[in-house]
PDB file of C-alpha atoms and ligand atoms in Angstrom:
ATOM      1  CA  LYS A 516     -14.228   5.764  -6.542  1.00  0.00           C
ATOM      2  CA  ARG A 517     -11.153   5.328  -8.779  1.00  0.00           C
ATOM      3  CA  LEU A 518      -8.127   3.526  -7.291  1.00  0.00           C
ATOM      4  CA  VAL A 519      -4.574   3.480  -8.573  1.00  0.00           C
ATOM      5  CA  VAL A 520      -2.536   0.752  -6.858  1.00  0.00           C
ATOM      6  CA  LEU A 521       1.279   0.925  -6.673  1.00  0.00           C
ATOM      7  CA  VAL A 522       3.232  -2.332  -6.379  1.00  0.00           C
ATOM      8  CA  SER A 523       6.862  -3.514  -6.340  1.00  0.00           C
ATOM      9  CA  GLY A 524       6.534  -7.270  -5.910  1.00  0.00           C
ATOM     10  CA  SER A 525       4.183 -10.237  -5.929  1.00  0.00           C
ATOM     11  CA  GLY A 526       1.042  -8.095  -5.757  1.00  0.00           C
ATOM     12  CA  THR A 527      -1.038 -10.353  -3.510  1.00  0.00           C
ATOM     13  CA  ASN A 528      -2.530  -7.298  -1.790  1.00  0.00           C
ATOM     14  CA  LEU A 529      -3.473  -5.953  -5.226  1.00  0.00           C
ATOM     15  CA  GLN A 530      -4.962  -9.358  -6.053  1.00  0.00           C
ATOM     16  CA  ALA A 531      -7.030  -9.313  -2.871  1.00  0.00           C
ATOM     17  CA  LEU A 532      -8.512  -5.944  -3.905  1.00  0.00           C
ATOM     18  CA  LEU A 533      -9.220  -7.183  -7.439  1.00  0.00           C
ATOM     19  CA  ASP A 534     -10.848 -10.389  -6.139  1.00  0.00           C
ATOM     20  CA  GLU A 535     -13.070  -8.497  -3.682  1.00  0.00           C
ATOM     21  CA  ILE A 536     -14.165  -5.966  -6.322  1.00  0.00           C
ATOM     22  CA  GLU A 537     -14.875  -8.832  -8.707  1.00  0.00           C
ATOM     23  CA  ALA A 538     -16.890 -10.697  -6.076  1.00  0.00           C
ATOM     24  CA  ALA A 539     -18.788  -7.754  -4.559  1.00  0.00           C
ATOM     25  CA  GLY A 540     -19.049  -5.646  -7.687  1.00  0.00           C
ATOM     26  CA  ALA A 541     -17.450  -2.207  -7.951  1.00  0.00           C
ATOM     27  CA  ASP A 542     -20.692  -0.418  -7.009  1.00  0.00           C
ATOM     28  CA  ALA A 543     -21.218  -2.362  -3.797  1.00  0.00           C
ATOM     29  CA  TYR A 544     -17.518  -2.200  -2.885  1.00  0.00           C
ATOM     30  CA  GLY A 545     -17.406   1.502  -3.657  1.00  0.00           C
ATOM     31  CA  ALA A 546     -14.303   1.492  -5.803  1.00  0.00           C
ATOM     32  CA  GLU A 547     -12.570   0.002  -8.806  1.00  0.00           C
ATOM     33  CA  VAL A 548      -8.891  -0.289  -9.671  1.00  0.00           C
ATOM     34  CA  VAL A 549      -8.300   1.814 -12.790  1.00  0.00           C
ATOM     35  CA  ALA A 550      -4.532   1.343 -13.108  1.00  0.00           C
ATOM     36  CA  VAL A 551      -1.523  -0.315 -11.481  1.00  0.00           C
ATOM     37  CA  GLY A 552       1.862   1.402 -11.259  1.00  0.00           C
ATOM     38  CA  ALA A 553       5.251  -0.038 -10.345  1.00  0.00           C
ATOM     39  CA  ASP A 554       8.842   1.068  -9.811  1.00  0.00           C
ATOM     40  CA  ARG A 555      10.233  -1.927 -11.694  1.00  0.00           C
ATOM     41  CA  THR A 556       9.353  -4.358 -14.481  1.00  0.00           C
ATOM     42  CA  GLY A 557       9.203  -8.149 -14.369  1.00  0.00           C
ATOM     43  CA  ILE A 558       7.143  -8.493 -11.206  1.00  0.00           C
ATOM     44  CA  ALA A 559       4.087 -10.644 -10.579  1.00  0.00           C
ATOM     45  CA  GLY A 560       2.156  -7.556  -9.493  1.00  0.00           C
ATOM     46  CA  LEU A 561       2.228  -6.231 -13.067  1.00  0.00           C
ATOM     47  CA  GLU A 562       1.299  -9.666 -14.472  1.00  0.00           C
ATOM     48  CA  ARG A 563      -1.728  -9.725 -12.166  1.00  0.00           C
ATOM     49  CA  ALA A 564      -2.746  -6.277 -13.444  1.00  0.00           C
ATOM     50  CA  GLU A 565      -2.306  -7.286 -17.093  1.00  0.00           C
ATOM     51  CA  ARG A 566      -4.288 -10.501 -16.482  1.00  0.00           C
ATOM     52  CA  ALA A 567      -7.094  -8.320 -15.100  1.00  0.00           C
ATOM     53  CA  GLY A 568      -6.941  -6.136 -18.218  1.00  0.00           C
ATOM     54  CA  LEU A 569      -5.849  -3.073 -16.259  1.00  0.00           C
ATOM     55  CA  ALA A 570      -3.726  -0.182 -17.478  1.00  0.00           C
ATOM     56  CA  THR A 571      -0.194  -0.325 -16.050  1.00  0.00           C
ATOM     57  CA  PHE A 572       2.754   2.041 -15.840  1.00  0.00           C
ATOM     58  CA  VAL A 573       6.350   1.640 -14.679  1.00  0.00           C
ATOM     59  CA  CYS A 574       8.480   4.468 -13.294  1.00  0.00           C
ATOM     60  CA  ARG A 575      12.043   3.344 -12.632  1.00  0.00           C
ATOM     61  CA  VAL A 576      14.326   5.641 -10.672  1.00  0.00           C
ATOM     62  CA  LYS A 577      17.260   4.826 -12.949  1.00  0.00           C
ATOM     63  CA  ASP A 578      15.355   6.124 -15.988  1.00  0.00           C
ATOM     64  CA  HIS A 579      15.369   9.629 -14.507  1.00  0.00           C
ATOM     65  CA  ALA A 580      18.086  12.230 -14.043  1.00  0.00           C
ATOM     66  CA  SER A 581      17.215  12.717 -10.383  1.00  0.00           C
ATOM     67  CA  ARG A 582      14.984  11.425  -7.636  1.00  0.00           C
ATOM     68  CA  GLU A 583      12.860  14.557  -7.981  1.00  0.00           C
ATOM     69  CA  GLU A 584      12.396  13.873 -11.691  1.00  0.00           C
ATOM     70  CA  TRP A 585      11.319  10.319 -10.859  1.00  0.00           C
ATOM     71  CA  ASP A 586       8.890  11.568  -8.236  1.00  0.00           C
ATOM     72  CA  ARG A 587       7.369  14.016 -10.698  1.00  0.00           C
ATOM     73  CA  ALA A 588       7.079  11.310 -13.382  1.00  0.00           C
ATOM     74  CA  LEU A 589       5.405   8.934 -10.916  1.00  0.00           C
ATOM     75  CA  ALA A 590       2.968  11.669  -9.875  1.00  0.00           C
ATOM     76  CA  GLU A 591       2.119  12.471 -13.492  1.00  0.00           C
ATOM     77  CA  ALA A 592       1.703   8.829 -14.502  1.00  0.00           C
ATOM     78  CA  THR A 593      -0.592   8.313 -11.501  1.00  0.00           C
ATOM     79  CA  ALA A 594      -2.551  11.535 -12.100  1.00  0.00           C
ATOM     80  CA  ALA A 595      -3.217  10.499 -15.710  1.00  0.00           C
ATOM     81  CA  HIS A 596      -5.666   7.929 -14.342  1.00  0.00           C
ATOM     82  CA  GLU A 597      -7.500  10.506 -12.207  1.00  0.00           C
ATOM     83  CA  PRO A 598      -7.517   8.466  -8.975  1.00  0.00           C
ATOM     84  CA  ASP A 599      -9.677   9.346  -5.997  1.00  0.00           C
ATOM     85  CA  LEU A 600      -7.423   7.201  -3.817  1.00  0.00           C
ATOM     86  CA  VAL A 601      -3.901   5.845  -4.371  1.00  0.00           C
ATOM     87  CA  VAL A 602      -2.991   2.600  -2.587  1.00  0.00           C
ATOM     88  CA  SER A 603       0.584   1.528  -1.993  1.00  0.00           C
ATOM     89  CA  ALA A 604       0.414  -2.253  -1.723  1.00  0.00           C
ATOM     90  CA  GLY A 605       3.987  -3.352  -1.278  1.00  0.00           C
ATOM     91  CA  PHE A 606       5.380  -0.361  -3.167  1.00  0.00           C
ATOM     92  CA  MET A 607       8.973  -0.153  -1.982  1.00  0.00           C
ATOM     93  CA  LYS A 608       9.897   3.433  -2.761  1.00  0.00           C
ATOM     94  CA  ILE A 609       9.511   6.580  -0.668  1.00  0.00           C
ATOM     95  CA  VAL A 610       7.624   9.197  -2.695  1.00  0.00           C
ATOM     96  CA  GLY A 611       8.681  12.831  -2.650  1.00  0.00           C
ATOM     97  CA  LYS A 612       7.190  16.305  -2.339  1.00  0.00           C
ATOM     98  CA  GLU A 613       5.550  16.420  -5.761  1.00  0.00           C
ATOM     99  CA  PHE A 614       3.700  13.138  -5.294  1.00  0.00           C
ATOM    100  CA  LEU A 615       2.548  14.145  -1.798  1.00  0.00           C
ATOM    101  CA  ALA A 616       1.514  17.603  -2.998  1.00  0.00           C
ATOM    102  CA  ARG A 617      -0.864  15.925  -5.443  1.00  0.00           C
ATOM    103  CA  PHE A 618      -2.002  12.864  -3.487  1.00  0.00           C
ATOM    104  CA  GLY A 619      -1.311  13.577   0.165  1.00  0.00           C
ATOM    105  CA  GLY A 620      -4.428  12.889   2.216  1.00  0.00           C
ATOM    106  CA  ARG A 621      -5.641  10.323  -0.303  1.00  0.00           C
ATOM    107  CA  PHE A 622      -2.575   8.053  -0.454  1.00  0.00           C
ATOM    108  CA  VAL A 623      -2.786   4.921   1.705  1.00  0.00           C
ATOM    109  CA  ASN A 624      -0.013   2.448   2.512  1.00  0.00           C
ATOM    110  CA  THR A 625      -0.006  -0.977   4.125  1.00  0.00           C
ATOM    111  CA  HIS A 626       2.972  -1.890   6.313  1.00  0.00           C
ATOM    112  CA  PRO A 627       3.693  -5.382   7.729  1.00  0.00           C
ATOM    113  CA  ALA A 628       4.282  -4.313  11.329  1.00  0.00           C
ATOM    114  CA  LEU A 629       2.428  -2.507  14.121  1.00  0.00           C
ATOM    115  CA  LEU A 630       3.586   1.081  13.547  1.00  0.00           C
ATOM    116  CA  PRO A 631       5.223   2.994  15.088  1.00  0.00           C
ATOM    117  CA  SER A 632       7.177  -0.178  15.804  1.00  0.00           C
ATOM    118  CA  PHE A 633       9.437  -1.461  13.061  1.00  0.00           C
ATOM    119  CA  PRO A 634       8.987   1.070  10.235  1.00  0.00           C
ATOM    120  CA  GLY A 635      10.969   0.794   7.015  1.00  0.00           C
ATOM    121  CA  ALA A 636      11.738  -1.868   4.477  1.00  0.00           C
ATOM    122  CA  HIS A 637      12.371  -4.745   6.944  1.00  0.00           C
ATOM    123  CA  GLY A 638       9.497  -4.514   9.413  1.00  0.00           C
ATOM    124  CA  VAL A 639       8.899  -8.267   9.514  1.00  0.00           C
ATOM    125  CA  ARG A 640      12.575  -9.142   9.995  1.00  0.00           C
ATOM    126  CA  ASP A 641      13.022  -6.402  12.624  1.00  0.00           C
ATOM    127  CA  ALA A 642      10.090  -7.589  14.760  1.00  0.00           C
ATOM    128  CA  LEU A 643      11.381 -11.155  14.634  1.00  0.00           C
ATOM    129  CA  ALA A 644      14.953 -10.126  15.476  1.00  0.00           C
ATOM    130  CA  TYR A 645      13.732  -7.978  18.342  1.00  0.00           C
ATOM    131  CA  GLY A 646      12.002 -10.958  19.954  1.00  0.00           C
ATOM    132  CA  ALA A 647       8.566  -9.358  19.864  1.00  0.00           C
ATOM    133  CA  LYS A 648       5.702 -11.682  20.847  1.00  0.00           C
ATOM    134  CA  VAL A 649       3.107 -10.039  18.598  1.00  0.00           C
ATOM    135  CA  THR A 650       3.404  -8.004  15.447  1.00  0.00           C
ATOM    136  CA  GLY A 651       0.914  -7.329  12.683  1.00  0.00           C
ATOM    137  CA  CYS A 652       0.092  -4.871   9.929  1.00  0.00           C
ATOM    138  CA  THR A 653      -0.886  -1.235   9.696  1.00  0.00           C
ATOM    139  CA  VAL A 654      -2.885   0.614   7.049  1.00  0.00           C
ATOM    140  CA  HIS A 655      -2.096   4.321   7.212  1.00  0.00           C
ATOM    141  CA  PHE A 656      -2.107   7.535   5.218  1.00  0.00           C
ATOM    142  CA  VAL A 657       1.291   8.368   3.766  1.00  0.00           C
ATOM    143  CA  ASP A 658       2.896  11.580   4.977  1.00  0.00           C
ATOM    144  CA  ASP A 659       6.378  12.993   4.359  1.00  0.00           C
ATOM    145  CA  GLY A 660       8.001  10.523   6.745  1.00  0.00           C
ATOM    146  CA  VAL A 661       8.729   6.805   6.392  1.00  0.00           C
ATOM    147  CA  ASP A 662       5.673   4.855   7.598  1.00  0.00           C
ATOM    148  CA  THR A 663       4.754   7.750   9.934  1.00  0.00           C
ATOM    149  CA  GLY A 664       1.392   8.921   8.602  1.00  0.00           C
ATOM    150  CA  PRO A 665      -1.954   8.802  10.469  1.00  0.00           C
ATOM    151  CA  ILE A 666      -3.011   5.215  11.235  1.00  0.00           C
ATOM    152  CA  ILE A 667      -6.347   4.021   9.867  1.00  0.00           C
ATOM    153  CA  ALA A 668      -6.417   0.391  11.061  1.00  0.00           C
ATOM    154  CA  GLN A 669      -4.166  -2.328  12.444  1.00  0.00           C
ATOM    155  CA  GLY A 670      -4.293  -6.106  12.692  1.00  0.00           C
ATOM    156  CA  VAL A 671      -2.382  -8.216  15.239  1.00  0.00           C
ATOM    157  CA  VAL A 672      -0.441 -11.375  14.359  1.00  0.00           C
ATOM    158  CA  ASP A 673       1.282 -13.663  16.877  1.00  0.00           C
ATOM    159  CA  ILE A 674       4.982 -14.444  16.487  1.00  0.00           C
ATOM    160  CA  ARG A 675       5.790 -18.123  17.008  1.00  0.00           C
ATOM    161  CA  ASP A 676       9.074 -19.598  18.212  1.00  0.00           C
ATOM    162  CA  GLU A 677       9.521 -21.545  14.997  1.00  0.00           C
ATOM    163  CA  ASP A 678       8.877 -18.529  12.736  1.00  0.00           C
ATOM    164  CA  ASP A 679      11.399 -17.421  10.191  1.00  0.00           C
ATOM    165  CA  GLU A 680      10.902 -14.170   8.253  1.00  0.00           C
ATOM    166  CA  SER A 681       8.987 -15.671   5.329  1.00  0.00           C
ATOM    167  CA  ALA A 682       6.659 -17.797   7.460  1.00  0.00           C
ATOM    168  CA  LEU A 683       5.845 -14.811   9.653  1.00  0.00           C
ATOM    169  CA  HIS A 684       5.421 -12.503   6.649  1.00  0.00           C
ATOM    170  CA  GLU A 685       3.018 -14.963   5.010  1.00  0.00           C
ATOM    171  CA  ARG A 686       0.923 -15.066   8.187  1.00  0.00           C
ATOM    172  CA  ILE A 687       0.965 -11.266   8.394  1.00  0.00           C
ATOM    173  CA  LYS A 688      -0.074 -10.990   4.755  1.00  0.00           C
ATOM    174  CA  GLU A 689      -3.183 -13.095   5.410  1.00  0.00           C
ATOM    175  CA  VAL A 690      -4.352 -10.470   7.926  1.00  0.00           C
ATOM    176  CA  GLU A 691      -2.989  -7.579   5.878  1.00  0.00           C
ATOM    177  CA  ARG A 692      -4.886  -8.484   2.708  1.00  0.00           C
ATOM    178  CA  SER A 693      -8.257  -8.606   4.431  1.00  0.00           C
ATOM    179  CA  LEU A 694      -7.501  -5.450   6.457  1.00  0.00           C
ATOM    180  CA  LEU A 695      -6.544  -3.520   3.315  1.00  0.00           C
ATOM    181  CA  VAL A 696      -9.630  -4.694   1.430  1.00  0.00           C
ATOM    182  CA  GLU A 697     -11.877  -3.725   4.343  1.00  0.00           C
ATOM    183  CA  VAL A 698     -10.248  -0.317   4.908  1.00  0.00           C
ATOM    184  CA  VAL A 699     -10.103   0.751   1.258  1.00  0.00           C
ATOM    185  CA  GLY A 700     -13.763  -0.175   0.811  1.00  0.00           C
ATOM    186  CA  ARG A 701     -14.784   1.810   3.905  1.00  0.00           C
ATOM    187  CA  LEU A 702     -12.771   4.866   2.854  1.00  0.00           C
ATOM    188  CA  ALA A 703     -14.288   4.698  -0.627  1.00  0.00           C
ATOM    189  CA  ARG A 704     -17.884   4.192   0.512  1.00  0.00           C
ATOM    190  CA  HIS A 705     -18.035   6.458   3.558  1.00  0.00           C
ATOM    191  CA  GLY A 706     -15.345   9.053   2.989  1.00  0.00           C
ATOM    192  CA  TYR A 707     -13.127  10.084   5.909  1.00  0.00           C
ATOM    193  CA  ARG A 708     -11.640  12.975   7.827  1.00  0.00           C
ATOM    194  CA  ILE A 709      -8.011  13.372   8.913  1.00  0.00           C
ATOM    195  CA  GLU A 710      -7.477  15.723  11.853  1.00  0.00           C
ATOM    196  CA  GLY A 711      -3.875  15.700  12.967  1.00  0.00           C
ATOM    197  CA  ARG A 712      -3.095  12.053  13.638  1.00  0.00           C
ATOM    198  CA  LYS A 713      -6.757  11.099  13.964  1.00  0.00           C
ATOM    199  CA  VAL A 714      -8.596   9.436  11.072  1.00  0.00           C
ATOM    200  CA  SER A 715     -12.376   9.213  11.349  1.00  0.00           C
ATOM    201  CA  ILE A 716     -14.633   7.299   8.971  1.00  0.00           C
ATOM    202  CA  PRO A 717     -18.317   8.194   9.474  1.00  0.00           C
TER     203      PRO A 717
HETATM  204  C1  GRF B 980       3.278  -6.550   1.997  1.00  0.00           C
HETATM  205  O1  GRF B 980       3.360  -7.273   3.212  1.00  0.00           O
HETATM  206  C2  GRF B 980       3.601  -5.105   2.242  1.00  0.00           C
HETATM  207  O2  GRF B 980       3.126  -4.625   3.484  1.00  0.00           O
HETATM  208  C3  GRF B 980       5.106  -5.142   2.235  1.00  0.00           C
HETATM  209  O3  GRF B 980       5.455  -6.039   1.208  1.00  0.00           O
HETATM  210  C4  GRF B 980       4.379  -6.958   1.030  1.00  0.00           C
HETATM  211  C5  GRF B 980       3.930  -6.856  -0.394  1.00  0.00           C
HETATM  212  O4  GRF B 980       3.240  -8.012  -0.674  1.00  0.00           O
HETATM  213  N1  GRF B 980       5.654  -3.834   2.010  1.00  0.00           N
HETATM  214  P1  GRF B 980       2.457  -8.132  -2.083  1.00  0.00           P
HETATM  215  O5  GRF B 980       3.375  -7.569  -3.152  1.00  0.00           O
HETATM  216  O6  GRF B 980       1.191  -7.361  -1.962  1.00  0.00           O
HETATM  217  O7  GRF B 980       2.237  -9.637  -2.223  1.00  0.00           O
END
């Protein structure tokens, strides 16, 4: 299976996928990353992709006349690599109708909180501020909401009294990286069915 991974930052989730595919072999894992896309330049995620010899593309909102134009450009740049599955690994933009029309149902996102709690761009900070005792990460299919699509898997992470946002996020990312690698491999190898909010992997 062909994966396109979308990033906006350090790309450690992308790196976890690349390392697993390298270690297991693309055949055994069931997928290979064919390209990495981003919404901005100058990020470690793109450097990781270039170091791995992967094709990359950047679609910046400000380079387009409208958000719809950006969404269409992102969809076209992604489609050019003929992905079977698109993985948002720290991609910090909400895609629009065009992107979902083309990749809905095969577009997976990882979020650093236990959805439906703490959706949005500050899930780690929000869980901490709320005084939650556990949080975690969620891998889900992207739908037309913000972090509202059908949940595939979740991992739980304890919140400690001494945690600040970055310490907690680092601990979440340790669980998140292995959850994402495991889920993407299962989806690629076994296929899946989405019925309403239920995801089943045979
Ligand atoms: C991940 O925790 C992701 O869930 C969140 O931002 C982080 C991205 O980390 N949206 P990285 O870029 O994969 O290191």
